[in-house]
mmCIF file of C-alpha atoms and ligand atoms in Angstrom:
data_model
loop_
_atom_site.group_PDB
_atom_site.id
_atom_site.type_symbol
_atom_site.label_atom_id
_atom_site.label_comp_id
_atom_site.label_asym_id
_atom_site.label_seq_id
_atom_site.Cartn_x
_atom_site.Cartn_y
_atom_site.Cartn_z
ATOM 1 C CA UNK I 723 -3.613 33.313 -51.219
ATOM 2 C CA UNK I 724 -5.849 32.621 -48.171
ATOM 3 C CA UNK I 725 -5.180 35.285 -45.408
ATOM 4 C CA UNK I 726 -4.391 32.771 -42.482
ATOM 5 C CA UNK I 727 -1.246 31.630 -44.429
ATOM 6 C CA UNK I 728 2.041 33.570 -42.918
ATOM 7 C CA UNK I 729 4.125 34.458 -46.121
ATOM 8 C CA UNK I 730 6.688 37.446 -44.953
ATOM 9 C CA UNK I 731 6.599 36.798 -40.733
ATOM 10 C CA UNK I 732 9.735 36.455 -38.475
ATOM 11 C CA UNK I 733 8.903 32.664 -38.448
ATOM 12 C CA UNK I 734 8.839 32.084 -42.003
ATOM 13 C CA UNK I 735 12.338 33.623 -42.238
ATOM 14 C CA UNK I 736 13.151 31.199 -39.905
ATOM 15 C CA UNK I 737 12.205 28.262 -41.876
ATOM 16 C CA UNK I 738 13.814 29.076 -44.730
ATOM 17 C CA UNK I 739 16.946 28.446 -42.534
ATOM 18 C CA UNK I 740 16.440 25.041 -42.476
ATOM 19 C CA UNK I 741 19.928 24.030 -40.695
ATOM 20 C CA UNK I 742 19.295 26.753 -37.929
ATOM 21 C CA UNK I 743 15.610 25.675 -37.870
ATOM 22 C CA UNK I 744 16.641 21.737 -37.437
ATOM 23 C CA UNK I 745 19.177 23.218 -35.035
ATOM 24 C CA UNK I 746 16.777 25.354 -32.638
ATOM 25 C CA UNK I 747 14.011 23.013 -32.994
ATOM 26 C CA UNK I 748 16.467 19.857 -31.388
ATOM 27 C CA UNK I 749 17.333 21.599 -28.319
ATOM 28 C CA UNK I 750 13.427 22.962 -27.698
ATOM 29 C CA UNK I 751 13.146 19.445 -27.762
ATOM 30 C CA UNK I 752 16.061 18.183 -25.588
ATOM 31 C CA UNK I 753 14.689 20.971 -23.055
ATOM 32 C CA UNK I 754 11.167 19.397 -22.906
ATOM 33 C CA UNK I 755 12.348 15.753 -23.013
ATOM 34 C CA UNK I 756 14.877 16.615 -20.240
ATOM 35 C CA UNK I 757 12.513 17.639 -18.100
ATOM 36 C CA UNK I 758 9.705 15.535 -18.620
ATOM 37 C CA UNK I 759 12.551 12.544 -18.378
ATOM 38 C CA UNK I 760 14.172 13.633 -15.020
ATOM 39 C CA UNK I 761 11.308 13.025 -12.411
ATOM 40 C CA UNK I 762 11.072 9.333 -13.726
ATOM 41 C CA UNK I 763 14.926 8.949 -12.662
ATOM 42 C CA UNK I 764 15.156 11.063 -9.488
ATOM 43 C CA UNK I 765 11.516 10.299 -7.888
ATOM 44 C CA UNK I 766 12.044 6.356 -6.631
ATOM 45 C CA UNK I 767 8.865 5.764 -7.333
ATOM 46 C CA UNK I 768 5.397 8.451 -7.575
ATOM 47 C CA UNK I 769 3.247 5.449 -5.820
ATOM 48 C CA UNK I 770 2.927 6.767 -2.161
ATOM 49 C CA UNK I 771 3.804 3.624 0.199
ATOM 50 C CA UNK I 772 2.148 2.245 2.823
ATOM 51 C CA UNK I 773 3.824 0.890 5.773
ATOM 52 C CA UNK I 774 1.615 -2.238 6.698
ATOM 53 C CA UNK I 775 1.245 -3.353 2.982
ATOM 54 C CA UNK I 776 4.019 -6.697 2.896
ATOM 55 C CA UNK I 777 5.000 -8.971 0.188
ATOM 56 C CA UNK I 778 2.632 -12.090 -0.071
ATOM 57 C CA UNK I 779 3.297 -14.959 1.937
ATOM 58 C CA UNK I 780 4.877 -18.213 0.103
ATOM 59 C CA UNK I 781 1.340 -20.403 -0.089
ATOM 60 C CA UNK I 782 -0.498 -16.724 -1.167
ATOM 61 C CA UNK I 783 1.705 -16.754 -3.442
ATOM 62 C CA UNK I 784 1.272 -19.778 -4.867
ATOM 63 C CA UNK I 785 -2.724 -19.324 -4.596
ATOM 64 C CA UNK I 786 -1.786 -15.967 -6.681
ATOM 65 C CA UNK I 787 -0.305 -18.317 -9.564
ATOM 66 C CA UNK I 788 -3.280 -20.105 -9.514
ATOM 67 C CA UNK I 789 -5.869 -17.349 -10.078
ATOM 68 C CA UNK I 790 -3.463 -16.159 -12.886
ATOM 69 C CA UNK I 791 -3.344 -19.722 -14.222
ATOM 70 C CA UNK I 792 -7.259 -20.085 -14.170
ATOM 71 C CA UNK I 793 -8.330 -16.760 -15.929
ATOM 72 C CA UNK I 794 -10.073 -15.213 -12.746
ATOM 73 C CA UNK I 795 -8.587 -12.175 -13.900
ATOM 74 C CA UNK I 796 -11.192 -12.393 -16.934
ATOM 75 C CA UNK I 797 -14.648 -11.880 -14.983
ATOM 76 C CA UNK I 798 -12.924 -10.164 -11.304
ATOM 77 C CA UNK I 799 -11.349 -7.007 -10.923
ATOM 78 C CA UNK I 800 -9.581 -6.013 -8.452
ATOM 79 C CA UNK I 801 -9.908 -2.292 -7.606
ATOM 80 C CA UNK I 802 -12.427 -0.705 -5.387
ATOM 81 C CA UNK I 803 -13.135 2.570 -7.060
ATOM 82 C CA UNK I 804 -13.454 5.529 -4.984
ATOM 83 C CA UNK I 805 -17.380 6.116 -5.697
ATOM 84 C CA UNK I 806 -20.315 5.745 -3.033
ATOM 85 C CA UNK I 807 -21.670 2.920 -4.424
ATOM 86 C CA UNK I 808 -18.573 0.440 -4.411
ATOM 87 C CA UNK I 809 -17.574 1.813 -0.949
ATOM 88 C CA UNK I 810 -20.752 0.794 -0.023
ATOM 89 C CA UNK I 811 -20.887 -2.625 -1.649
ATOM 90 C CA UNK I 812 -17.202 -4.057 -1.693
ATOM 91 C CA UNK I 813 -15.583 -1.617 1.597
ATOM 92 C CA UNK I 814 -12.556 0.740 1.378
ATOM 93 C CA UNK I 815 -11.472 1.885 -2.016
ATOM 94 C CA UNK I 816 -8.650 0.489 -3.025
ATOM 95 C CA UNK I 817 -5.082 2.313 -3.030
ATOM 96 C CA UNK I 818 -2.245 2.709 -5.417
ATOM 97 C CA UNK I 819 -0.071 1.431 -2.922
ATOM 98 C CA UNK I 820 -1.969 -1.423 -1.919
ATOM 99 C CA UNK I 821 -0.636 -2.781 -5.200
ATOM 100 C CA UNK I 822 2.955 -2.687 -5.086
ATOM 101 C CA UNK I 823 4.053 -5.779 -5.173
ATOM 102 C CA UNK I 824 1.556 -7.405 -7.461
ATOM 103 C CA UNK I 825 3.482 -8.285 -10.428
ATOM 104 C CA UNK I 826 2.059 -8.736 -12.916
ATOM 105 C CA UNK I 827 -0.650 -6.311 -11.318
ATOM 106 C CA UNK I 828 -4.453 -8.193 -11.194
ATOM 107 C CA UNK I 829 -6.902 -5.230 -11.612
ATOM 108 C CA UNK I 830 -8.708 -6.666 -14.535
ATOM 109 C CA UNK I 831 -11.244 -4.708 -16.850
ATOM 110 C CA UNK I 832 -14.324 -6.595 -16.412
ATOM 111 C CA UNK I 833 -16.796 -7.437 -13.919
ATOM 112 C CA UNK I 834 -18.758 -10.438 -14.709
ATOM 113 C CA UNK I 835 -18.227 -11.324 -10.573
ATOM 114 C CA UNK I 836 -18.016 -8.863 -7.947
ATOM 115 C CA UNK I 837 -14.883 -7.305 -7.009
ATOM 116 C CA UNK I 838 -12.310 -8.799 -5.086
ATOM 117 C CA UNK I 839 -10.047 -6.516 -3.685
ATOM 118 C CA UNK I 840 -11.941 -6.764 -0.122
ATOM 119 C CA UNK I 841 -12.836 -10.197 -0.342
ATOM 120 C CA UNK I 842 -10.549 -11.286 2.477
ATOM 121 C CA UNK I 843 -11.697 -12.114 5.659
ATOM 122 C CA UNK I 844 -15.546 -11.823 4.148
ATOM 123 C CA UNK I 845 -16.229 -15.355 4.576
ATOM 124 C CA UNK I 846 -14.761 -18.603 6.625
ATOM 125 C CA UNK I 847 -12.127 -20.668 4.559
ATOM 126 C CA UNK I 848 -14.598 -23.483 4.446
ATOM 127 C CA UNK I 849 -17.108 -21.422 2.647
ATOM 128 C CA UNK I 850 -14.205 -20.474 -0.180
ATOM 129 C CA UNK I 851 -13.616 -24.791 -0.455
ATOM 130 C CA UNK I 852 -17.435 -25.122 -0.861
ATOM 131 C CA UNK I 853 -17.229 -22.117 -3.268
ATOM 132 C CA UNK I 854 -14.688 -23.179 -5.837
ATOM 133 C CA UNK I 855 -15.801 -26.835 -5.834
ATOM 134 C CA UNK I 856 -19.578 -25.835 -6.469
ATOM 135 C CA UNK I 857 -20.097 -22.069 -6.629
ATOM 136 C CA UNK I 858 -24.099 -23.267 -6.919
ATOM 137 C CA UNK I 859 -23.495 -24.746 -3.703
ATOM 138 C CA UNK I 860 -23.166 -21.108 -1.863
ATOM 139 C CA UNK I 861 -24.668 -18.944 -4.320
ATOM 140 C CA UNK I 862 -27.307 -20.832 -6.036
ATOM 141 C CA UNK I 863 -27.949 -18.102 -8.694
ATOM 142 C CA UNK I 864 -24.075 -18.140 -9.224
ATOM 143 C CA UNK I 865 -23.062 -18.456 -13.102
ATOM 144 C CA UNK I 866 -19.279 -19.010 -12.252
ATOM 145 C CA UNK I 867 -17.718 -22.347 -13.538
ATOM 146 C CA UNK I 868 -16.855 -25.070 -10.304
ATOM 147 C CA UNK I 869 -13.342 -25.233 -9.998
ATOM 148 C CA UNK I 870 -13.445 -28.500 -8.184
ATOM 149 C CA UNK I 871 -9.692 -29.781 -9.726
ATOM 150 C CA UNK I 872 -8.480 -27.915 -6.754
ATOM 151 C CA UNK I 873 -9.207 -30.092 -4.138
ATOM 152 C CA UNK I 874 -7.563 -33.236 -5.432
ATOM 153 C CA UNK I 875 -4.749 -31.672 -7.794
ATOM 154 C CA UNK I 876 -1.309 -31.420 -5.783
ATOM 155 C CA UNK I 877 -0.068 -28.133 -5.106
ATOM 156 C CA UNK I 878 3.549 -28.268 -5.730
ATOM 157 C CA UNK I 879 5.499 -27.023 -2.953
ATOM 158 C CA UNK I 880 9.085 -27.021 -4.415
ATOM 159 C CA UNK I 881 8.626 -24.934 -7.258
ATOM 160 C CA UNK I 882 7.578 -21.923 -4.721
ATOM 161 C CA UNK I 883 11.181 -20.827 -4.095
ATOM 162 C CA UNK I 884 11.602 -20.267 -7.708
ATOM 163 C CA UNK I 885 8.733 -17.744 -7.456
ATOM 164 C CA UNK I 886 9.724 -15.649 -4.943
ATOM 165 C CA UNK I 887 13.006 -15.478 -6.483
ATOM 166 C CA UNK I 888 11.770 -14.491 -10.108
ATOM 167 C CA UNK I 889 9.363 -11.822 -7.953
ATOM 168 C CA UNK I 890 12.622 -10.595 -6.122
ATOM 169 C CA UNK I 891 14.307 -9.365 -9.099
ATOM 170 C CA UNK I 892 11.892 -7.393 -10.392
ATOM 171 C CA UNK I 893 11.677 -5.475 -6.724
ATOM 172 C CA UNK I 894 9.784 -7.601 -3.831
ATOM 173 C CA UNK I 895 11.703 -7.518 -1.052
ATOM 174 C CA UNK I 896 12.277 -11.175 -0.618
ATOM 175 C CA UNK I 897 14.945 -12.187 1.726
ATOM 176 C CA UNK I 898 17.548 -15.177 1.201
ATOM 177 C CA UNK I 899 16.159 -16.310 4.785
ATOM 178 C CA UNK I 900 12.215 -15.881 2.979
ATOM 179 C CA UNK I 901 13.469 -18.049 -0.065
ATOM 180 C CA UNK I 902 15.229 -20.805 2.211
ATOM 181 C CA UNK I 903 12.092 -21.512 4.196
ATOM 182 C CA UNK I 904 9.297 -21.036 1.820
ATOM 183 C CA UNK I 905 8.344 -23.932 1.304
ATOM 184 C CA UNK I 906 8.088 -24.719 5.433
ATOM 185 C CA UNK I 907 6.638 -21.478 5.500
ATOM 186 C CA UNK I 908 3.610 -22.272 2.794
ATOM 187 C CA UNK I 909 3.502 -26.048 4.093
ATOM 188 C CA UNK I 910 2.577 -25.056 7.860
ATOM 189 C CA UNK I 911 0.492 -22.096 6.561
ATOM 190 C CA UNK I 912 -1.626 -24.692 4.288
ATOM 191 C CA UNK I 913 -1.665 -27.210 6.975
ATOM 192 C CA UNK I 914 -3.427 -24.425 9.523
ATOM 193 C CA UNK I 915 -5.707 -23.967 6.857
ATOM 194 C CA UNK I 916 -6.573 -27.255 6.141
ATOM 195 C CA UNK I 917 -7.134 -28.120 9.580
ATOM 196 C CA UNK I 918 -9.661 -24.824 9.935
ATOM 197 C CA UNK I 919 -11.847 -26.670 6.898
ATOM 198 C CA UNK I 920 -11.295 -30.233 7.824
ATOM 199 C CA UNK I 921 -12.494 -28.557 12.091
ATOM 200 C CA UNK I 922 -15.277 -27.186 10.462
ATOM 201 C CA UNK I 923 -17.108 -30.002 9.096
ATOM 202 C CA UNK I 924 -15.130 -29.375 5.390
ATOM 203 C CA UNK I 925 -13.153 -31.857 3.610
ATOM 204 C CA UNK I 926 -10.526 -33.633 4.956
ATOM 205 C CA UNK I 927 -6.697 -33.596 4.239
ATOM 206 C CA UNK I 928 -6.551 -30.875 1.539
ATOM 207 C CA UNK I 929 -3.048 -29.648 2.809
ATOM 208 C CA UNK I 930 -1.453 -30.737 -0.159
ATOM 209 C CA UNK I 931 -3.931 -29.355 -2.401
ATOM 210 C CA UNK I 932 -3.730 -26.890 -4.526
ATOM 211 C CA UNK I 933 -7.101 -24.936 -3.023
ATOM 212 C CA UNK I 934 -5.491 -24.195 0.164
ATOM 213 C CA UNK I 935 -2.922 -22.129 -1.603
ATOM 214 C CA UNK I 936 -5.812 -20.169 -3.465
ATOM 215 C CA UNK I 937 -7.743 -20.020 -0.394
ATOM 216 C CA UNK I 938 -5.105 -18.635 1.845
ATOM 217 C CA UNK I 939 -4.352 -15.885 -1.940
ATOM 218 C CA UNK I 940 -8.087 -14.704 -1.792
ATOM 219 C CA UNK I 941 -8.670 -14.224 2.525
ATOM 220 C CA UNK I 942 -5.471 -12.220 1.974
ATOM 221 C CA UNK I 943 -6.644 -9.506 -0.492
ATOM 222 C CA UNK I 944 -7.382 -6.028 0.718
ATOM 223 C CA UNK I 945 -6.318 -7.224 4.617
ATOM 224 C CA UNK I 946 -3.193 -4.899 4.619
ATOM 225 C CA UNK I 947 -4.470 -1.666 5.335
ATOM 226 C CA UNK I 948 -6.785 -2.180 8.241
HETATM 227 C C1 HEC P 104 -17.342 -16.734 -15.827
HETATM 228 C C2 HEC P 104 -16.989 -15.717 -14.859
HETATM 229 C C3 HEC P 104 -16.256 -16.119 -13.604
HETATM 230 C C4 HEC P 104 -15.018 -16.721 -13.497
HETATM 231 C C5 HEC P 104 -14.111 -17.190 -14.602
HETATM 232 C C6 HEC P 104 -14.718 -16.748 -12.092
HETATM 233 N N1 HEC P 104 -15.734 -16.207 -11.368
HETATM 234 FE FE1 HEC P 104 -15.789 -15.938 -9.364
HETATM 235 N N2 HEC P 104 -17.668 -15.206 -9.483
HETATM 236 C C7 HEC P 104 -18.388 -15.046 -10.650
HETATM 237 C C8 HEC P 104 -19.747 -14.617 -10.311
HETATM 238 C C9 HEC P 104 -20.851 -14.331 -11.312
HETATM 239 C C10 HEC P 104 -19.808 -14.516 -8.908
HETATM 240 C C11 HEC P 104 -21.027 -14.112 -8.027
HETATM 241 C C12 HEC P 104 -21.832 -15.340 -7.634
HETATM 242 C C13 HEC P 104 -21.065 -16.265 -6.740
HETATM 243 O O1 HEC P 104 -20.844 -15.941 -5.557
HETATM 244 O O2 HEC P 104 -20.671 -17.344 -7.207
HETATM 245 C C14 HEC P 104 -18.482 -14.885 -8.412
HETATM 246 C C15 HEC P 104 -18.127 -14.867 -7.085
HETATM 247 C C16 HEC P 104 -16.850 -15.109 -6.609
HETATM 248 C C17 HEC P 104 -16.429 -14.949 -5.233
HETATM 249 C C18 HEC P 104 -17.291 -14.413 -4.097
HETATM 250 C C19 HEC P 104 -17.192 -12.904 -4.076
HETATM 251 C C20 HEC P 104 -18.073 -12.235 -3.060
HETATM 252 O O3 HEC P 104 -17.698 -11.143 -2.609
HETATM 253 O O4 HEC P 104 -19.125 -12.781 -2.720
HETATM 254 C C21 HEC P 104 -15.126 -15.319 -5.164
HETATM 255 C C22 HEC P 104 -14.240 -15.321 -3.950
HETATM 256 C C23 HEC P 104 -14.733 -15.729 -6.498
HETATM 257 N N3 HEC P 104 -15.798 -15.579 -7.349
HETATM 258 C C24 HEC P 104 -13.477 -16.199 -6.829
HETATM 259 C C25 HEC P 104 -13.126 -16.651 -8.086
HETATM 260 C C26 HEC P 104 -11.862 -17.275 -8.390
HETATM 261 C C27 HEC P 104 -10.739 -17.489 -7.400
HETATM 262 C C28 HEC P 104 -11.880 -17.591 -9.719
HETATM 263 C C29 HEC P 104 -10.821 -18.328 -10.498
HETATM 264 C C30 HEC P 104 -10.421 -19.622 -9.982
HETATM 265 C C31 HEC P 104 -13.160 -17.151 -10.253
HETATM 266 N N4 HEC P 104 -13.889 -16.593 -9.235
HETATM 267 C C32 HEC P 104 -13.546 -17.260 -11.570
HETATM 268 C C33 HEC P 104 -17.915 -15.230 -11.942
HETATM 269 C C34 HEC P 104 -16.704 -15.819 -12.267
#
């Protein structure tokens, strides 16, 4: 019989016992699932907050819907890592708390674009129109797909209620006074952005269109901490 193999030890004893054995060995485990279970009940949640982060705005929202609903998830992440180089290329690295109410959360995995957790405020609205309708048109090296469908497709307004309210129950605080006027809200929010492109030599009358609800989504990203 090989040496390492206990035969006569306290242990074995024990396991011959097997209804005090079954018996000790459930309450070792109660004790460690007990306590690895508590802190997920009593700690309201281990994501630090930050004050100035705020629930998106109705028309971000909706812009937010649409970069789900187009797969820019699949070649954009959204997380500044906290290494020299990315700080240096993309700005600030992105915090745990910066992404509390993204549900479902947009980090992605893969990086056929650049980052875009920073991208807001890096470029005028108009260049962002230009951008999605013709991504050669700004980049000329640029191998992303036009997404030119989202200057004549109607955004629709109504259904925006509906989203704050499904993102309310799963914790964004979301007011009955936020959900009454969201669509006013996102309609005077896309027409001050449509009137920025349309004042800047851009197309005209795209308040209705679904772009200015992406556009106002991506100048929002990574704005709440500075
Ligand atoms: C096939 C991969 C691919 C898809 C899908 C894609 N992109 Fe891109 N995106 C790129 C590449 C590559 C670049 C860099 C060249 C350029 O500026 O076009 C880029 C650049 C960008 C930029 C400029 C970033 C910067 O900091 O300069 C923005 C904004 C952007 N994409 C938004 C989007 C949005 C919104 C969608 C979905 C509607 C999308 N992209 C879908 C590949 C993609």
């Amino acid at each position: 019989m090989s040496p390492f193999i206990e035969t006569d030890g306290k242990h074995r004893k024990l396991e011959g016992w097997p209804f005090m054995f079954t018996l000790l060995t459930t309450i070792a485990i109660l004790i460690g699932g007990t306590v690895e279970f508590l802190p997920l009940v009593l700690v309201e949640s281990n994501v630090p907050r930050i004050e100035t982060v705020l629930p998106y705005t109705p028309l971000e929202l909706a812009g937010r819907d649409i970069y789900i609903r187009e797969g820019c998830v699949g070649c954009h992440s959204q997380q500044v890592r906290p290494f020299r180089d990315e700080i240096e290329r993309y700005g600030e690295y992105s915090k745990p708390g910066e992404h509390v109410y993204d549900h479902p959360f947009l980090w992605g995995s893969k990086r056929t674009g650049p980052d875009l957790h920073r991208v807001g405020g890096k470029y005028p609205d108009l260049w962002h129109v230009r951008h999605m309708e013709d991504p050669r048109s700004t980049s000329p090296q640029s191998l992303m797909p036009p997404y030119d469908w989202l200057l004549s497709d109607a955004l629709d307004f109504e259904d925006i209620p509906s989203r704050l309210r499904a993102l309310r129950k799963v914790g964004v605080p979301y007011s009955d006074a936020d959900i009454q006027s969201a669509v006013s809200d996102a309609r005077s929010q896309a027409a001050g952005i449509a009137m920025g492109v349309a004042g800047s030599g851009g197309p005209q009358g795209l308040e209705e269109k679904e772009i200015v609800a992406l556009v106002a989504y991506l100048q929002r990203l990574g704005t709440d901490i500075n």
